[in-house]
Every structure is written in C-alpha cells, then in structure tokens.
Amino acid sequence: LAPRAGSQEEMNSHMRGEEWNLAERYTNMTKILFLTLWYCSIYPFAFFLCALALFINYFAERFSLMRTWRRAPRLGSYISSFSRRYFFTLAISAMA
C-alpha cells in the first residue's frame, strides 16, 4: 500500500506501524496463567495447554513486535515488578 500512496504523508502513515500497549500483553499472559491455576485441579492437562498458549503467544507477539507494531515509548519497570511481586506470591499461595 505504501508505494502506491498519493503523497509522502500518506506513505509515512502506512509505514508507521500499529499502536500497542505493554500492559495489555501482561494482562493477557497473567490471564492465561491464572486460568491454568484455577482449572489445574480438575483438569491437569491445563498446564500443557498453558505452555502451548504461551509458546504461540510469544512467537506471534515477537513477529508483531519486529514487523508490524510501532516503536514503543520508554517505560519504567513498574509493570513488570508489580506483576512479578503480586502474581508470584498468589501463584505460590494457590499451589500450596
């Protein structure tokens, strides 16, 4: 689409990439992990499904990050430290 654009501004808008949100990616990963921990007692195969879902999710998002998403703004480490602190504690207490 970009080579057939009528103006330089239109061509630049085609090459810019899509917006994405890091918090949405963390939420998606945490949701998969929580659902696995919730259903693992009645369906132990959920761990394998979780691993498969996270594996597919990793490669799909890596491709999107390198090819289709726009460059992200600089963010601090608050989201990752929050997720690591609270999710790890809840996962350990749920499995105990």
Short mmCIF file of N, CA and C in Angstrom, two decimals:
data_model
loop_
_atom_site.label_atom_id
_atom_site.label_comp_id
_atom_site.label_asym_id
_atom_site.label_seq_id
_atom_site.Cartn_x
_atom_site.Cartn_y
_atom_site.Cartn_z
N LEU A 1 0.80 -1.20 0.00
CA LEU A 1 0.00 0.00 0.00
C LEU A 1 0.85 1.26 0.00
N ALA A 2 1.94 1.24 0.72
CA ALA A 2 2.74 2.47 0.83
C ALA A 2 3.33 2.92 -0.50
N PRO A 3 3.86 2.02 -1.38
CA PRO A 3 4.42 2.53 -2.63
C PRO A 3 3.39 3.19 -3.55
N ARG A 4 2.12 2.85 -3.38
CA ARG A 4 1.08 3.42 -4.23
C ARG A 4 0.36 4.61 -3.58
N ALA A 5 0.90 5.13 -2.53
CA ALA A 5 0.29 6.27 -1.84
C ALA A 5 0.42 7.53 -2.67
N GLY A 6 -0.54 8.42 -2.50
CA GLY A 6 -0.56 9.64 -3.30
C GLY A 6 0.40 10.71 -2.82
N SER A 7 0.73 10.72 -1.55
CA SER A 7 1.61 11.75 -1.02
C SER A 7 2.59 11.13 -0.02
N GLN A 8 3.60 11.89 0.35
CA GLN A 8 4.60 11.41 1.29
C GLN A 8 4.00 11.20 2.68
N GLU A 9 3.09 12.07 3.09
CA GLU A 9 2.46 11.91 4.40
C GLU A 9 1.65 10.62 4.48
N GLU A 10 0.94 10.30 3.41
CA GLU A 10 0.16 9.07 3.37
C GLU A 10 1.08 7.84 3.38
N MET A 11 2.19 7.94 2.67
CA MET A 11 3.16 6.84 2.65
C MET A 11 3.77 6.65 4.04
N ASN A 12 4.10 7.74 4.71
CA ASN A 12 4.65 7.64 6.06
C ASN A 12 3.64 7.03 7.02
N SER A 13 2.37 7.34 6.87
CA SER A 13 1.36 6.78 7.76
C SER A 13 1.21 5.27 7.55
N HIS A 14 1.45 4.78 6.34
CA HIS A 14 1.39 3.34 6.08
C HIS A 14 2.60 2.61 6.69
N MET A 15 3.72 3.28 6.79
CA MET A 15 4.94 2.64 7.28
C MET A 15 5.14 2.81 8.78
N ARG A 16 4.28 3.54 9.43
CA ARG A 16 4.47 3.85 10.85
C ARG A 16 4.25 2.65 11.75
N GLY A 17 3.28 1.81 11.47
CA GLY A 17 3.00 0.66 12.32
C GLY A 17 1.81 0.91 13.23
N GLU A 18 1.35 -0.15 13.86
CA GLU A 18 0.19 -0.06 14.74
C GLU A 18 0.62 0.24 16.17
N GLU A 19 -0.28 0.87 16.90
CA GLU A 19 -0.03 1.13 18.31
C GLU A 19 -0.23 -0.15 19.10
N TRP A 20 0.51 -0.28 20.19
CA TRP A 20 0.33 -1.45 21.07
C TRP A 20 0.58 -1.02 22.50
N ASN A 21 0.10 -1.84 23.42
CA ASN A 21 0.14 -1.48 24.82
C ASN A 21 0.78 -2.62 25.61
N LEU A 22 1.84 -2.34 26.32
CA LEU A 22 2.54 -3.36 27.09
C LEU A 22 1.68 -3.92 28.21
N ALA A 23 0.87 -3.08 28.84
CA ALA A 23 0.01 -3.55 29.93
C ALA A 23 -1.00 -4.58 29.42
N GLU A 24 -1.46 -4.42 28.20
CA GLU A 24 -2.39 -5.40 27.62
C GLU A 24 -1.70 -6.74 27.42
N ARG A 25 -0.45 -6.74 27.05
CA ARG A 25 0.29 -8.00 26.87
C ARG A 25 0.48 -8.71 28.21
N TYR A 26 0.83 -7.95 29.25
CA TYR A 26 0.97 -8.54 30.59
C TYR A 26 -0.36 -9.09 31.08
N THR A 27 -1.44 -8.36 30.83
CA THR A 27 -2.76 -8.82 31.26
C THR A 27 -3.13 -10.12 30.58
N ASN A 28 -2.85 -10.22 29.30
CA ASN A 28 -3.16 -11.45 28.57
C ASN A 28 -2.37 -12.64 29.11
N MET A 29 -1.09 -12.45 29.36
CA MET A 29 -0.26 -13.53 29.90
C MET A 29 -0.72 -13.92 31.31
N THR A 30 -1.01 -12.94 32.14
CA THR A 30 -1.45 -13.22 33.50
C THR A 30 -2.80 -13.93 33.51
N LYS A 31 -3.68 -13.57 32.58
CA LYS A 31 -4.98 -14.22 32.48
C LYS A 31 -4.83 -15.70 32.15
N ILE A 32 -3.95 -16.02 31.22
CA ILE A 32 -3.71 -17.42 30.86
C ILE A 32 -3.16 -18.20 32.06
N LEU A 33 -2.23 -17.59 32.78
CA LEU A 33 -1.65 -18.27 33.94
C LEU A 33 -2.65 -18.46 35.07
N PHE A 34 -3.47 -17.45 35.34
CA PHE A 34 -4.48 -17.58 36.39
C PHE A 34 -5.53 -18.62 36.04
N LEU A 35 -5.97 -18.66 34.79
CA LEU A 35 -6.95 -19.67 34.39
C LEU A 35 -6.36 -21.08 34.49
N THR A 36 -5.09 -21.21 34.20
CA THR A 36 -4.43 -22.51 34.35
C THR A 36 -4.41 -22.93 35.81
N LEU A 37 -4.04 -22.02 36.70
CA LEU A 37 -4.02 -22.36 38.11
C LEU A 37 -5.42 -22.63 38.65
N TRP A 38 -6.42 -21.97 38.10
CA TRP A 38 -7.79 -22.17 38.57
C TRP A 38 -8.30 -23.56 38.19
N TYR A 39 -8.03 -24.00 36.97
CA TYR A 39 -8.58 -25.26 36.48
C TYR A 39 -7.61 -26.45 36.58
N CYS A 40 -6.42 -26.26 37.11
CA CYS A 40 -5.45 -27.36 37.13
C CYS A 40 -5.86 -28.49 38.05
N SER A 41 -6.64 -28.22 39.07
CA SER A 41 -7.03 -29.30 39.99
C SER A 41 -8.04 -30.25 39.37
N ILE A 42 -8.89 -29.76 38.48
CA ILE A 42 -9.86 -30.65 37.84
C ILE A 42 -9.43 -31.07 36.45
N TYR A 43 -8.47 -30.37 35.87
CA TYR A 43 -8.02 -30.69 34.52
C TYR A 43 -6.50 -30.48 34.46
N PRO A 44 -5.71 -31.49 34.86
CA PRO A 44 -4.25 -31.32 34.92
C PRO A 44 -3.60 -31.04 33.56
N PHE A 45 -4.27 -31.39 32.49
CA PHE A 45 -3.73 -31.12 31.16
C PHE A 45 -3.69 -29.62 30.87
N ALA A 46 -4.29 -28.81 31.76
CA ALA A 46 -4.30 -27.36 31.58
C ALA A 46 -2.88 -26.78 31.57
N PHE A 47 -1.95 -27.41 32.29
CA PHE A 47 -0.57 -26.92 32.28
C PHE A 47 0.05 -27.03 30.88
N PHE A 48 -0.24 -28.12 30.19
CA PHE A 48 0.28 -28.27 28.83
C PHE A 48 -0.39 -27.30 27.86
N LEU A 49 -1.69 -27.09 28.04
CA LEU A 49 -2.38 -26.11 27.21
C LEU A 49 -1.86 -24.70 27.47
N CYS A 50 -1.56 -24.40 28.72
CA CYS A 50 -1.00 -23.10 29.07
C CYS A 50 0.37 -22.92 28.41
N ALA A 51 1.19 -23.94 28.50
CA ALA A 51 2.52 -23.85 27.89
C ALA A 51 2.40 -23.65 26.38
N LEU A 52 1.48 -24.36 25.75
CA LEU A 52 1.28 -24.21 24.31
C LEU A 52 0.76 -22.81 23.98
N ALA A 53 -0.19 -22.31 24.75
CA ALA A 53 -0.74 -20.98 24.51
C ALA A 53 0.32 -19.90 24.68
N LEU A 54 1.14 -20.01 25.72
CA LEU A 54 2.19 -19.02 25.93
C LEU A 54 3.28 -19.11 24.87
N PHE A 55 3.57 -20.33 24.39
CA PHE A 55 4.55 -20.52 23.33
C PHE A 55 4.07 -19.86 22.04
N ILE A 56 2.82 -20.09 21.67
CA ILE A 56 2.27 -19.49 20.46
C ILE A 56 2.18 -17.98 20.62
N ASN A 57 1.76 -17.54 21.78
CA ASN A 57 1.65 -16.12 22.06
C ASN A 57 3.00 -15.43 21.96
N TYR A 58 4.04 -16.08 22.46
CA TYR A 58 5.38 -15.50 22.40
C TYR A 58 5.83 -15.27 20.96
N PHE A 59 5.67 -16.27 20.11
CA PHE A 59 6.15 -16.13 18.74
C PHE A 59 5.28 -15.17 17.93
N ALA A 60 3.96 -15.16 18.19
CA ALA A 60 3.09 -14.23 17.47
C ALA A 60 3.41 -12.78 17.86
N GLU A 61 3.62 -12.54 19.13
CA GLU A 61 3.93 -11.17 19.56
C GLU A 61 5.35 -10.76 19.18
N ARG A 62 6.26 -11.71 19.15
CA ARG A 62 7.62 -11.37 18.70
C ARG A 62 7.61 -10.96 17.23
N PHE A 63 6.85 -11.68 16.40
CA PHE A 63 6.73 -11.32 15.00
C PHE A 63 6.10 -9.93 14.86
N SER A 64 5.02 -9.70 15.62
CA SER A 64 4.35 -8.41 15.54
C SER A 64 5.25 -7.28 16.02
N LEU A 65 6.04 -7.54 17.05
CA LEU A 65 6.94 -6.53 17.58
C LEU A 65 8.00 -6.14 16.55
N MET A 66 8.51 -7.11 15.83
CA MET A 66 9.56 -6.84 14.85
C MET A 66 9.03 -6.33 13.52
N ARG A 67 7.79 -6.68 13.17
CA ARG A 67 7.31 -6.38 11.82
C ARG A 67 6.19 -5.36 11.72
N THR A 68 5.20 -5.41 12.62
CA THR A 68 4.01 -4.60 12.39
C THR A 68 3.74 -3.54 13.44
N TRP A 69 4.27 -3.66 14.63
CA TRP A 69 3.98 -2.67 15.66
C TRP A 69 4.94 -1.51 15.58
N ARG A 70 4.46 -0.37 16.01
CA ARG A 70 5.31 0.81 16.03
C ARG A 70 6.21 0.78 17.26
N ARG A 71 7.25 1.55 17.22
CA ARG A 71 8.21 1.59 18.33
C ARG A 71 7.53 2.14 19.58
N ALA A 72 7.74 1.45 20.69
CA ALA A 72 7.07 1.81 21.95
C ALA A 72 7.80 2.94 22.65
N PRO A 73 7.08 3.74 23.42
CA PRO A 73 7.75 4.76 24.22
C PRO A 73 8.51 4.12 25.37
N ARG A 74 9.47 4.83 25.90
CA ARG A 74 10.26 4.32 27.03
C ARG A 74 9.36 4.21 28.27
N LEU A 75 9.34 3.03 28.85
CA LEU A 75 8.55 2.79 30.06
C LEU A 75 9.48 2.34 31.16
N GLY A 76 9.06 2.57 32.37
CA GLY A 76 9.83 2.11 33.51
C GLY A 76 9.59 0.64 33.77
N SER A 77 10.12 0.16 34.86
CA SER A 77 9.98 -1.26 35.19
C SER A 77 8.84 -1.50 36.17
N TYR A 78 7.92 -0.54 36.33
CA TYR A 78 6.86 -0.68 37.31
C TYR A 78 5.92 -1.83 36.98
N ILE A 79 5.53 -1.98 35.73
CA ILE A 79 4.58 -3.02 35.34
C ILE A 79 5.15 -4.40 35.59
N SER A 80 6.39 -4.61 35.19
CA SER A 80 6.98 -5.93 35.37
C SER A 80 7.23 -6.24 36.84
N SER A 81 7.67 -5.27 37.61
CA SER A 81 7.91 -5.54 39.03
C SER A 81 6.60 -5.76 39.78
N PHE A 82 5.54 -5.05 39.43
CA PHE A 82 4.23 -5.25 40.03
C PHE A 82 3.71 -6.65 39.73
N SER A 83 3.78 -7.05 38.46
CA SER A 83 3.31 -8.38 38.07
C SER A 83 4.13 -9.47 38.73
N ARG A 84 5.43 -9.29 38.77
CA ARG A 84 6.30 -10.29 39.37
C ARG A 84 6.05 -10.39 40.88
N ARG A 85 5.88 -9.30 41.55
CA ARG A 85 5.69 -9.31 43.00
C ARG A 85 4.37 -9.96 43.39
N TYR A 86 3.28 -9.52 42.80
CA TYR A 86 1.97 -9.98 43.23
C TYR A 86 1.57 -11.31 42.60
N PHE A 87 1.87 -11.52 41.34
CA PHE A 87 1.47 -12.77 40.71
C PHE A 87 2.26 -13.94 41.28
N PHE A 88 3.53 -13.77 41.50
CA PHE A 88 4.34 -14.87 42.04
C PHE A 88 3.84 -15.26 43.43
N THR A 89 3.52 -14.29 44.24
CA THR A 89 3.00 -14.56 45.59
C THR A 89 1.66 -15.29 45.52
N LEU A 90 0.77 -14.84 44.65
CA LEU A 90 -0.52 -15.51 44.52
C LEU A 90 -0.39 -16.90 43.93
N ALA A 91 0.52 -17.09 43.00
CA ALA A 91 0.71 -18.43 42.40
C ALA A 91 1.25 -19.41 43.42
N ILE A 92 2.20 -18.98 44.23
CA ILE A 92 2.76 -19.86 45.26
C ILE A 92 1.70 -20.19 46.31
N SER A 93 0.92 -19.21 46.73
CA SER A 93 -0.12 -19.49 47.72
C SER A 93 -1.24 -20.34 47.16
N ALA A 94 -1.54 -20.23 45.89
CA ALA A 94 -2.59 -21.05 45.28
C ALA A 94 -2.14 -22.50 45.14
N MET A 95 -0.87 -22.72 44.88
CA MET A 95 -0.38 -24.09 44.70
C MET A 95 -0.04 -24.77 46.03
N ALA A 96 0.03 -24.01 47.13
CA ALA A 96 0.40 -24.58 48.44
C ALA A 96 -0.74 -25.33 49.08
#
